[in-house]
Amino acid sequence: MAKLKLQIIVLFQNLGEEQSYFARSPAPPLSGILLAGLTPDIVEVEVLHEMVRPIDYETDADCIALSFMDFCAPHAYEVAARFRGLGKMLIAGGKYPSTFPELVAPHFDSVVVGEAEPVWTGVVEDLVAGRLRRRYDSPLAPCLRDIPPPRYDLVEPAYSVPVVTEATRGCPFACTYCQLNIKRAPYRKRPIEDVIRDLTATGGLSLPRRKMAMIYDNNFGGDMAYAKDLLREIAQLDLWGVGYQFSFNCLRDDEFVNLLSDAHCAMAFIGMESLNPPSLLAVQKRQNRVEEYQDQFLKLKERGILIFTGFMLALDEDTPDYYRSVPEKLKEVDPSALLISISIPIPGTPFHREIEAEGRIFDHDLSHYEGDHLVFTPRNVSPAEVFGAFESINRDFYSWTAILGRWGRFLRTYLAAGLRCRRAFEMGRRLVRSGLLSFIYFKLSVFQRHHAQHKVFNSNPCAPGDVRSASPPGARATAA
Ligand code: SF4
């Protein structure tokens, strides 16, 4: 008898399919291929990332599993309704269904609440046996041992770096806007041998596609002893480049930074978030010290590590004077790439609770909670000042002149540090590696520039004059 077919869709289009925006991200999200790896062989499984291709409503899949975050929830309900009309079984999972299962449940046949590993095999077995339950609850912080490798073979060709995995979950910090602080769970680590197996379970991928990887932790450095042990093991692998994500405080540990370099780190994602100390304090991001950014980033650049940073606007202590100073300050700290967003009061977070209690949220349409819209009244800046800063920083930072200038400075710093070693071999190695780093740098910059052009500068039909030009009370109806 033919197996049931399960299609896992990782949603991305918060503004609906008629306003689709396809991102040029080099690497896929982890959730879909991780779930596919967990799926027992009693069903046929496929994965669709809506980040790079539209949903196929003509699929012959019997069951659709939708994974989504809060800003995709309204779209998820539309997608679920269309598939339901086509007679498909529907399962919801991911960050938003785990936080608000009772809101999601009416739109789906079943909801998976929490991390899928402990329950997913049971869900699939029940699906095949025709006894799917309305809800499956996973324990709050399950053990991360023996998670099978993600299904890299199911990643779309549009992604050039299909090898993505994670070493840890959680974070020891308490930033008030962070999704992790909706339901705090202990910081957990996977066995080192499981992570190494994921990074090497790449048979069948072509040479360049198996030589690069991303480790998608919330905070890779949450336990430095573990992180260093893992980095020593990764250093033994024959990889060209690995991306890691960790909090700023890790950079104060020189041994960690040296080990990152040994472990093929080509890019570090670090949440810088603000160049204004009071704004950082307002969201309890105490681990960041603005006065250290420049020196700590320099340490990475000297080791050939590109710095990709998050940067938030509309934080409560932001002021017009601060916004005017940002371009100059950014030139001083000189990150390689910037992910600029307008702060998002994610439902369930302490930040959301605080500004909701103060009556400052005027737009409850979750599809706008992606970082390109302003949905609440900031304390010290007007919406026009927020959007003015958002557009001018993006325009300035991602002009070709600025992109080429940063590239030149990065290579000069990296090669000059090599010259100081006074070893011909090291200099030769750095010259060869410069080619790879330049490739990654331009890929990243073009990805972010594309986002700035399509999502920030209103060159698609989604933005001009609509809710981005914040109009307090009476905005869109709540979707949640
Ligand atoms: S450091 Fe990052 S992952 Fe940790 S709580 Fe803050 S925002 Fe979340």
PDB file of C-alpha atoms in Angstrom, residues 178-430:
ATOM      1  CA  CYS A 178      13.238  38.006  23.272  1.00  0.00           C
ATOM      2  CA  GLN A 179      10.951  35.137  22.345  1.00  0.00           C
ATOM      3  CA  LEU A 180      12.941  32.865  24.660  1.00  0.00           C
ATOM      4  CA  ASN A 181      11.636  34.834  27.613  1.00  0.00           C
ATOM      5  CA  ILE A 182       7.976  33.993  27.002  1.00  0.00           C
ATOM      6  CA  LYS A 183       8.440  30.683  28.815  1.00  0.00           C
ATOM      7  CA  ARG A 184      11.931  30.503  30.224  1.00  0.00           C
ATOM      8  CA  ALA A 185      13.610  27.121  29.944  1.00  0.00           C
ATOM      9  CA  PRO A 186      17.057  26.061  31.144  1.00  0.00           C
ATOM     10  CA  TYR A 187      20.008  26.365  28.783  1.00  0.00           C
ATOM     11  CA  ARG A 188      20.500  22.929  27.201  1.00  0.00           C
ATOM     12  CA  LYS A 189      23.336  21.392  25.234  1.00  0.00           C
ATOM     13  CA  ARG A 190      23.424  18.553  22.744  1.00  0.00           C
ATOM     14  CA  PRO A 191      26.101  15.873  23.011  1.00  0.00           C
ATOM     15  CA  ILE A 192      29.151  17.094  21.100  1.00  0.00           C
ATOM     16  CA  GLU A 193      29.269  13.894  19.052  1.00  0.00           C
ATOM     17  CA  ASP A 194      25.689  14.518  17.826  1.00  0.00           C
ATOM     18  CA  VAL A 195      26.618  17.997  16.575  1.00  0.00           C
ATOM     19  CA  ILE A 196      29.726  16.683  14.839  1.00  0.00           C
ATOM     20  CA  ARG A 197      27.638  13.939  13.231  1.00  0.00           C
ATOM     21  CA  ASP A 198      25.205  16.583  11.883  1.00  0.00           C
ATOM     22  CA  LEU A 199      28.067  18.567  10.395  1.00  0.00           C
ATOM     23  CA  THR A 200      29.388  15.480   8.635  1.00  0.00           C
ATOM     24  CA  ALA A 201      26.122  13.748   7.647  1.00  0.00           C
ATOM     25  CA  THR A 202      26.432  15.460   4.301  1.00  0.00           C
ATOM     26  CA  GLY A 203      26.972  12.586   1.879  1.00  0.00           C
ATOM     27  CA  GLY A 204      25.161  13.248  -1.368  1.00  0.00           C
ATOM     28  CA  LEU A 205      25.716  17.025  -1.263  1.00  0.00           C
ATOM     29  CA  SER A 206      28.044  18.559  -3.824  1.00  0.00           C
ATOM     30  CA  LEU A 207      31.488  19.731  -2.666  1.00  0.00           C
ATOM     31  CA  PRO A 208      30.855  23.423  -1.996  1.00  0.00           C
ATOM     32  CA  ARG A 209      27.446  22.697  -0.428  1.00  0.00           C
ATOM     33  CA  ARG A 210      28.921  20.362   2.187  1.00  0.00           C
ATOM     34  CA  LYS A 211      31.910  22.515   3.107  1.00  0.00           C
ATOM     35  CA  MET A 212      29.978  25.406   4.652  1.00  0.00           C
ATOM     36  CA  ALA A 213      27.647  25.241   7.653  1.00  0.00           C
ATOM     37  CA  MET A 214      25.579  27.350  10.017  1.00  0.00           C
ATOM     38  CA  ILE A 215      25.120  26.615  13.719  1.00  0.00           C
ATOM     39  CA  TYR A 216      21.838  28.321  14.550  1.00  0.00           C
ATOM     40  CA  ASP A 217      21.939  28.537  18.336  1.00  0.00           C
ATOM     41  CA  ASN A 218      20.179  31.316  20.175  1.00  0.00           C
ATOM     42  CA  ASN A 219      23.425  31.757  22.050  1.00  0.00           C
ATOM     43  CA  PHE A 220      26.262  29.361  21.217  1.00  0.00           C
ATOM     44  CA  GLY A 221      28.294  30.764  24.116  1.00  0.00           C
ATOM     45  CA  GLY A 222      25.744  30.226  26.887  1.00  0.00           C
ATOM     46  CA  ASP A 223      28.099  27.682  28.493  1.00  0.00           C
ATOM     47  CA  MET A 224      31.648  28.638  27.566  1.00  0.00           C
ATOM     48  CA  ALA A 225      33.286  25.389  28.685  1.00  0.00           C
ATOM     49  CA  TYR A 226      30.945  23.390  26.432  1.00  0.00           C
ATOM     50  CA  ALA A 227      31.329  25.864  23.545  1.00  0.00           C
ATOM     51  CA  LYS A 228      35.107  25.654  23.701  1.00  0.00           C
ATOM     52  CA  ASP A 229      35.090  21.840  23.773  1.00  0.00           C
ATOM     53  CA  LEU A 230      32.797  21.782  20.744  1.00  0.00           C
ATOM     54  CA  LEU A 231      34.914  24.334  18.877  1.00  0.00           C
ATOM     55  CA  ARG A 232      37.998  22.152  19.419  1.00  0.00           C
ATOM     56  CA  GLU A 233      36.160  19.254  17.777  1.00  0.00           C
ATOM     57  CA  ILE A 234      34.857  21.347  14.873  1.00  0.00           C
ATOM     58  CA  ALA A 235      38.411  22.569  14.287  1.00  0.00           C
ATOM     59  CA  GLN A 236      39.302  18.963  13.330  1.00  0.00           C
ATOM     60  CA  LEU A 237      36.718  18.885  10.506  1.00  0.00           C
ATOM     61  CA  ASP A 238      37.574  19.666   6.918  1.00  0.00           C
ATOM     62  CA  LEU A 239      35.196  22.631   6.545  1.00  0.00           C
ATOM     63  CA  TRP A 240      35.721  25.907   4.701  1.00  0.00           C
ATOM     64  CA  GLY A 241      33.480  28.158   6.733  1.00  0.00           C
ATOM     65  CA  VAL A 242      31.022  27.994   9.629  1.00  0.00           C
ATOM     66  CA  GLY A 243      28.612  30.643  10.921  1.00  0.00           C
ATOM     67  CA  TYR A 244      27.957  30.898  14.665  1.00  0.00           C
ATOM     68  CA  GLN A 245      25.497  32.974  16.655  1.00  0.00           C
ATOM     69  CA  PHE A 246      26.302  34.131  20.187  1.00  0.00           C
ATOM     70  CA  SER A 247      25.948  37.031  22.608  1.00  0.00           C
ATOM     71  CA  PHE A 248      28.362  39.951  22.709  1.00  0.00           C
ATOM     72  CA  ASN A 249      29.890  39.117  26.117  1.00  0.00           C
ATOM     73  CA  CYS A 250      31.557  35.987  24.630  1.00  0.00           C
ATOM     74  CA  LEU A 251      33.995  38.248  22.783  1.00  0.00           C
ATOM     75  CA  ARG A 252      35.636  39.255  26.065  1.00  0.00           C
ATOM     76  CA  ASP A 253      37.095  35.742  26.267  1.00  0.00           C
ATOM     77  CA  ASP A 254      40.163  35.673  23.997  1.00  0.00           C
ATOM     78  CA  GLU A 255      40.461  31.895  24.158  1.00  0.00           C
ATOM     79  CA  PHE A 256      36.897  31.607  22.800  1.00  0.00           C
ATOM     80  CA  VAL A 257      37.708  34.016  19.968  1.00  0.00           C
ATOM     81  CA  ASN A 258      40.873  32.081  19.059  1.00  0.00           C
ATOM     82  CA  LEU A 259      38.971  28.805  19.110  1.00  0.00           C
ATOM     83  CA  LEU A 260      36.277  30.302  16.871  1.00  0.00           C
ATOM     84  CA  SER A 261      38.964  31.136  14.377  1.00  0.00           C
ATOM     85  CA  ASP A 262      40.419  27.591  14.595  1.00  0.00           C
ATOM     86  CA  ALA A 263      36.903  26.167  14.128  1.00  0.00           C
ATOM     87  CA  HIS A 264      36.575  27.698  10.634  1.00  0.00           C
ATOM     88  CA  CYS A 265      34.359  30.569  11.799  1.00  0.00           C
ATOM     89  CA  ALA A 266      33.782  32.808   8.789  1.00  0.00           C
ATOM     90  CA  MET A 267      30.807  34.747  10.136  1.00  0.00           C
ATOM     91  CA  ALA A 268      29.529  35.571  13.612  1.00  0.00           C
ATOM     92  CA  PHE A 269      25.978  36.781  14.178  1.00  0.00           C
ATOM     93  CA  ILE A 270      25.916  38.997  17.271  1.00  0.00           C
ATOM     94  CA  GLY A 271      22.988  41.022  18.589  1.00  0.00           C
ATOM     95  CA  MET A 272      24.518  44.491  18.890  1.00  0.00           C
ATOM     96  CA  GLU A 273      20.978  45.983  18.817  1.00  0.00           C
ATOM     97  CA  SER A 274      21.837  49.552  19.810  1.00  0.00           C
ATOM     98  CA  LEU A 275      24.654  52.064  20.076  1.00  0.00           C
ATOM     99  CA  ASN A 276      22.843  53.872  22.880  1.00  0.00           C
ATOM    100  CA  PRO A 277      23.544  52.438  26.384  1.00  0.00           C
ATOM    101  CA  PRO A 278      20.220  53.596  27.926  1.00  0.00           C
ATOM    102  CA  SER A 279      18.296  51.859  25.113  1.00  0.00           C
ATOM    103  CA  LEU A 280      20.115  48.594  25.836  1.00  0.00           C
ATOM    104  CA  LEU A 281      19.397  48.958  29.531  1.00  0.00           C
ATOM    105  CA  ALA A 282      15.704  49.541  28.835  1.00  0.00           C
ATOM    106  CA  VAL A 283      15.457  46.022  27.344  1.00  0.00           C
ATOM    107  CA  GLN A 284      17.767  44.449  29.959  1.00  0.00           C
ATOM    108  CA  LYS A 285      20.509  43.771  27.420  1.00  0.00           C
ATOM    109  CA  ARG A 286      23.158  44.260  30.055  1.00  0.00           C
ATOM    110  CA  GLN A 287      25.706  41.936  28.458  1.00  0.00           C
ATOM    111  CA  ASN A 288      26.375  44.476  25.678  1.00  0.00           C
ATOM    112  CA  ARG A 289      28.809  47.331  26.295  1.00  0.00           C
ATOM    113  CA  VAL A 290      28.747  49.947  23.574  1.00  0.00           C
ATOM    114  CA  GLU A 291      32.208  51.255  24.469  1.00  0.00           C
ATOM    115  CA  GLU A 292      33.657  47.776  23.730  1.00  0.00           C
ATOM    116  CA  TYR A 293      32.035  47.165  20.330  1.00  0.00           C
ATOM    117  CA  GLN A 294      34.840  48.592  18.217  1.00  0.00           C
ATOM    118  CA  ASP A 295      37.710  46.730  19.906  1.00  0.00           C
ATOM    119  CA  GLN A 296      35.883  43.435  20.174  1.00  0.00           C
ATOM    120  CA  PHE A 297      34.787  43.554  16.538  1.00  0.00           C
ATOM    121  CA  LEU A 298      38.376  44.322  15.553  1.00  0.00           C
ATOM    122  CA  LYS A 299      39.484  41.060  17.194  1.00  0.00           C
ATOM    123  CA  LEU A 300      37.101  39.170  14.911  1.00  0.00           C
ATOM    124  CA  LYS A 301      38.162  41.000  11.785  1.00  0.00           C
ATOM    125  CA  GLU A 302      41.848  40.319  12.499  1.00  0.00           C
ATOM    126  CA  ARG A 303      40.979  36.630  12.545  1.00  0.00           C
ATOM    127  CA  GLY A 304      39.011  36.784   9.292  1.00  0.00           C
ATOM    128  CA  ILE A 305      35.563  36.597  10.870  1.00  0.00           C
ATOM    129  CA  LEU A 306      32.792  38.674   9.315  1.00  0.00           C
ATOM    130  CA  ILE A 307      30.450  40.369  11.787  1.00  0.00           C
ATOM    131  CA  PHE A 308      26.737  40.255  11.061  1.00  0.00           C
ATOM    132  CA  THR A 309      24.799  42.203  13.698  1.00  0.00           C
ATOM    133  CA  GLY A 310      21.197  42.821  14.621  1.00  0.00           C
ATOM    134  CA  PHE A 311      20.273  46.468  15.125  1.00  0.00           C
ATOM    135  CA  MET A 312      16.968  47.680  16.565  1.00  0.00           C
ATOM    136  CA  LEU A 313      15.157  51.001  16.310  1.00  0.00           C
ATOM    137  CA  ALA A 314      12.235  52.328  18.376  1.00  0.00           C
ATOM    138  CA  LEU A 315      13.712  51.174  21.662  1.00  0.00           C
ATOM    139  CA  ASP A 316      12.307  53.125  24.561  1.00  0.00           C
ATOM    140  CA  GLU A 317      15.332  55.302  25.283  1.00  0.00           C
ATOM    141  CA  ASP A 318      16.024  56.145  21.623  1.00  0.00           C
ATOM    142  CA  THR A 319      16.018  59.875  20.928  1.00  0.00           C
ATOM    143  CA  PRO A 320      16.191  62.026  17.783  1.00  0.00           C
ATOM    144  CA  ASP A 321      19.743  63.066  18.734  1.00  0.00           C
ATOM    145  CA  TYR A 322      20.778  59.436  19.008  1.00  0.00           C
ATOM    146  CA  TYR A 323      19.348  58.658  15.554  1.00  0.00           C
ATOM    147  CA  ARG A 324      21.333  61.533  14.074  1.00  0.00           C
ATOM    148  CA  SER A 325      24.520  60.081  15.598  1.00  0.00           C
ATOM    149  CA  VAL A 326      24.007  56.502  14.374  1.00  0.00           C
ATOM    150  CA  PRO A 327      25.693  56.719  10.911  1.00  0.00           C
ATOM    151  CA  GLU A 328      28.906  58.091  12.430  1.00  0.00           C
ATOM    152  CA  LYS A 329      28.898  55.576  15.284  1.00  0.00           C
ATOM    153  CA  LEU A 330      28.304  52.717  12.865  1.00  0.00           C
ATOM    154  CA  LYS A 331      31.349  53.771  10.858  1.00  0.00           C
ATOM    155  CA  GLU A 332      33.418  53.612  14.060  1.00  0.00           C
ATOM    156  CA  VAL A 333      32.346  50.128  15.165  1.00  0.00           C
ATOM    157  CA  ASP A 334      32.258  48.974  11.516  1.00  0.00           C
ATOM    158  CA  PRO A 335      30.276  45.711  11.469  1.00  0.00           C
ATOM    159  CA  SER A 336      30.344  43.797   8.162  1.00  0.00           C
ATOM    160  CA  ALA A 337      26.554  43.531   7.800  1.00  0.00           C
ATOM    161  CA  LEU A 338      23.574  44.883   9.656  1.00  0.00           C
ATOM    162  CA  LEU A 339      20.100  43.457  10.098  1.00  0.00           C
ATOM    163  CA  ILE A 340      18.091  46.579  10.935  1.00  0.00           C
ATOM    164  CA  SER A 341      14.651  46.143  12.410  1.00  0.00           C
ATOM    165  CA  ILE A 342      12.008  48.161  14.198  1.00  0.00           C
ATOM    166  CA  SER A 343      11.537  46.638  17.644  1.00  0.00           C
ATOM    167  CA  ILE A 344       8.730  44.107  17.839  1.00  0.00           C
ATOM    168  CA  PRO A 345       6.582  43.579  20.921  1.00  0.00           C
ATOM    169  CA  ILE A 346       6.263  39.810  20.451  1.00  0.00           C
ATOM    170  CA  PRO A 347       3.100  38.688  22.256  1.00  0.00           C
ATOM    171  CA  GLY A 348       3.925  36.943  25.513  1.00  0.00           C
ATOM    172  CA  THR A 349       7.277  38.685  26.081  1.00  0.00           C
ATOM    173  CA  PRO A 350       7.931  41.033  29.039  1.00  0.00           C
ATOM    174  CA  PHE A 351       8.353  43.897  26.517  1.00  0.00           C
ATOM    175  CA  HIS A 352       4.898  43.227  25.073  1.00  0.00           C
ATOM    176  CA  ARG A 353       3.330  43.048  28.532  1.00  0.00           C
ATOM    177  CA  GLU A 354       4.929  46.336  29.539  1.00  0.00           C
ATOM    178  CA  ILE A 355       3.856  48.422  26.571  1.00  0.00           C
ATOM    179  CA  GLU A 356       0.446  46.798  26.390  1.00  0.00           C
ATOM    180  CA  ALA A 357      -0.168  47.735  30.045  1.00  0.00           C
ATOM    181  CA  GLU A 358       0.768  51.298  29.123  1.00  0.00           C
ATOM    182  CA  GLY A 359      -1.732  51.268  26.238  1.00  0.00           C
ATOM    183  CA  ARG A 360       0.939  51.994  23.639  1.00  0.00           C
ATOM    184  CA  ILE A 361       0.150  49.240  21.114  1.00  0.00           C
ATOM    185  CA  PHE A 362      -2.005  50.625  18.310  1.00  0.00           C
ATOM    186  CA  ASP A 363      -1.633  47.885  15.701  1.00  0.00           C
ATOM    187  CA  HIS A 364      -2.593  44.343  16.704  1.00  0.00           C
ATOM    188  CA  ASP A 365      -2.301  42.813  13.236  1.00  0.00           C
ATOM    189  CA  LEU A 366       0.321  40.126  13.801  1.00  0.00           C
ATOM    190  CA  SER A 367       1.361  40.137  10.160  1.00  0.00           C
ATOM    191  CA  HIS A 368       3.066  43.465  10.884  1.00  0.00           C
ATOM    192  CA  TYR A 369       5.179  42.067  13.730  1.00  0.00           C
ATOM    193  CA  GLU A 370       8.176  41.241  11.537  1.00  0.00           C
ATOM    194  CA  GLY A 371      10.446  44.212  12.149  1.00  0.00           C
ATOM    195  CA  ASP A 372       9.540  46.394   9.154  1.00  0.00           C
ATOM    196  CA  HIS A 373       6.414  47.940  10.713  1.00  0.00           C
ATOM    197  CA  LEU A 374       5.938  50.119  13.765  1.00  0.00           C
ATOM    198  CA  VAL A 375       3.068  48.779  15.853  1.00  0.00           C
ATOM    199  CA  PHE A 376       3.387  50.804  19.069  1.00  0.00           C
ATOM    200  CA  THR A 377       4.047  54.365  20.150  1.00  0.00           C
ATOM    201  CA  PRO A 378       7.725  54.794  21.102  1.00  0.00           C
ATOM    202  CA  ARG A 379       8.448  56.847  24.207  1.00  0.00           C
ATOM    203  CA  ASN A 380      10.837  59.525  22.926  1.00  0.00           C
ATOM    204  CA  VAL A 381      10.715  59.469  19.127  1.00  0.00           C
ATOM    205  CA  SER A 382       7.916  59.960  16.622  1.00  0.00           C
ATOM    206  CA  PRO A 383       6.976  57.338  14.002  1.00  0.00           C
ATOM    207  CA  ALA A 384       8.376  59.676  11.331  1.00  0.00           C
ATOM    208  CA  GLU A 385      11.707  59.761  13.152  1.00  0.00           C
ATOM    209  CA  VAL A 386      11.792  55.965  13.438  1.00  0.00           C
ATOM    210  CA  PHE A 387      11.064  55.461   9.721  1.00  0.00           C
ATOM    211  CA  GLY A 388      13.438  58.267   8.794  1.00  0.00           C
ATOM    212  CA  ALA A 389      16.252  56.526  10.697  1.00  0.00           C
ATOM    213  CA  PHE A 390      15.228  53.091   9.356  1.00  0.00           C
ATOM    214  CA  GLU A 391      15.393  54.225   5.749  1.00  0.00           C
ATOM    215  CA  SER A 392      18.440  56.470   5.976  1.00  0.00           C
ATOM    216  CA  ILE A 393      20.572  53.927   7.897  1.00  0.00           C
ATOM    217  CA  ASN A 394      19.615  51.183   5.429  1.00  0.00           C
ATOM    218  CA  ARG A 395      20.268  53.423   2.437  1.00  0.00           C
ATOM    219  CA  ASP A 396      23.591  54.616   3.788  1.00  0.00           C
ATOM    220  CA  PHE A 397      24.845  51.256   5.025  1.00  0.00           C
ATOM    221  CA  TYR A 398      23.867  49.303   1.906  1.00  0.00           C
ATOM    222  CA  SER A 399      24.964  51.750  -0.770  1.00  0.00           C
ATOM    223  CA  TRP A 400      27.515  50.116  -3.079  1.00  0.00           C
ATOM    224  CA  THR A 401      30.110  52.681  -1.984  1.00  0.00           C
ATOM    225  CA  ALA A 402      29.666  51.675   1.655  1.00  0.00           C
ATOM    226  CA  ILE A 403      29.624  47.936   0.819  1.00  0.00           C
ATOM    227  CA  LEU A 404      32.876  48.192  -1.162  1.00  0.00           C
ATOM    228  CA  GLY A 405      34.484  50.399   1.506  1.00  0.00           C
ATOM    229  CA  ARG A 406      33.726  47.902   4.280  1.00  0.00           C
ATOM    230  CA  TRP A 407      35.047  45.050   2.152  1.00  0.00           C
ATOM    231  CA  GLY A 408      38.343  46.906   1.617  1.00  0.00           C
ATOM    232  CA  ARG A 409      38.693  47.713   5.337  1.00  0.00           C
ATOM    233  CA  PHE A 410      37.922  44.129   6.343  1.00  0.00           C
ATOM    234  CA  LEU A 411      40.515  42.652   3.997  1.00  0.00           C
ATOM    235  CA  ARG A 412      43.140  45.220   5.006  1.00  0.00           C
ATOM    236  CA  THR A 413      42.630  44.429   8.700  1.00  0.00           C
ATOM    237  CA  TYR A 414      42.735  40.670   8.108  1.00  0.00           C
ATOM    238  CA  LEU A 415      45.821  40.737   5.898  1.00  0.00           C
ATOM    239  CA  ALA A 416      47.671  43.256   8.068  1.00  0.00           C
ATOM    240  CA  ALA A 417      47.171  40.961  11.083  1.00  0.00           C
ATOM    241  CA  GLY A 418      48.612  38.136   8.949  1.00  0.00           C
ATOM    242  CA  LEU A 419      51.677  40.214   8.094  1.00  0.00           C
ATOM    243  CA  ARG A 420      52.334  40.747  11.792  1.00  0.00           C
ATOM    244  CA  CYS A 421      52.695  36.951  12.170  1.00  0.00           C
ATOM    245  CA  ARG A 422      55.788  37.135   9.913  1.00  0.00           C
ATOM    246  CA  ARG A 423      55.130  33.630   8.573  1.00  0.00           C
ATOM    247  CA  ALA A 424      54.916  33.170   4.815  1.00  0.00           C
ATOM    248  CA  PHE A 425      52.621  30.165   5.203  1.00  0.00           C
ATOM    249  CA  GLU A 426      50.118  32.110   7.322  1.00  0.00           C
ATOM    250  CA  MET A 427      50.125  34.994   4.857  1.00  0.00           C
ATOM    251  CA  GLY A 428      49.533  32.604   1.952  1.00  0.00           C
ATOM    252  CA  ARG A 429      46.688  30.947   3.841  1.00  0.00           C
ATOM    253  CA  ARG A 430      45.079  34.313   4.491  1.00  0.00           C
TER     254      ARG A 430
END
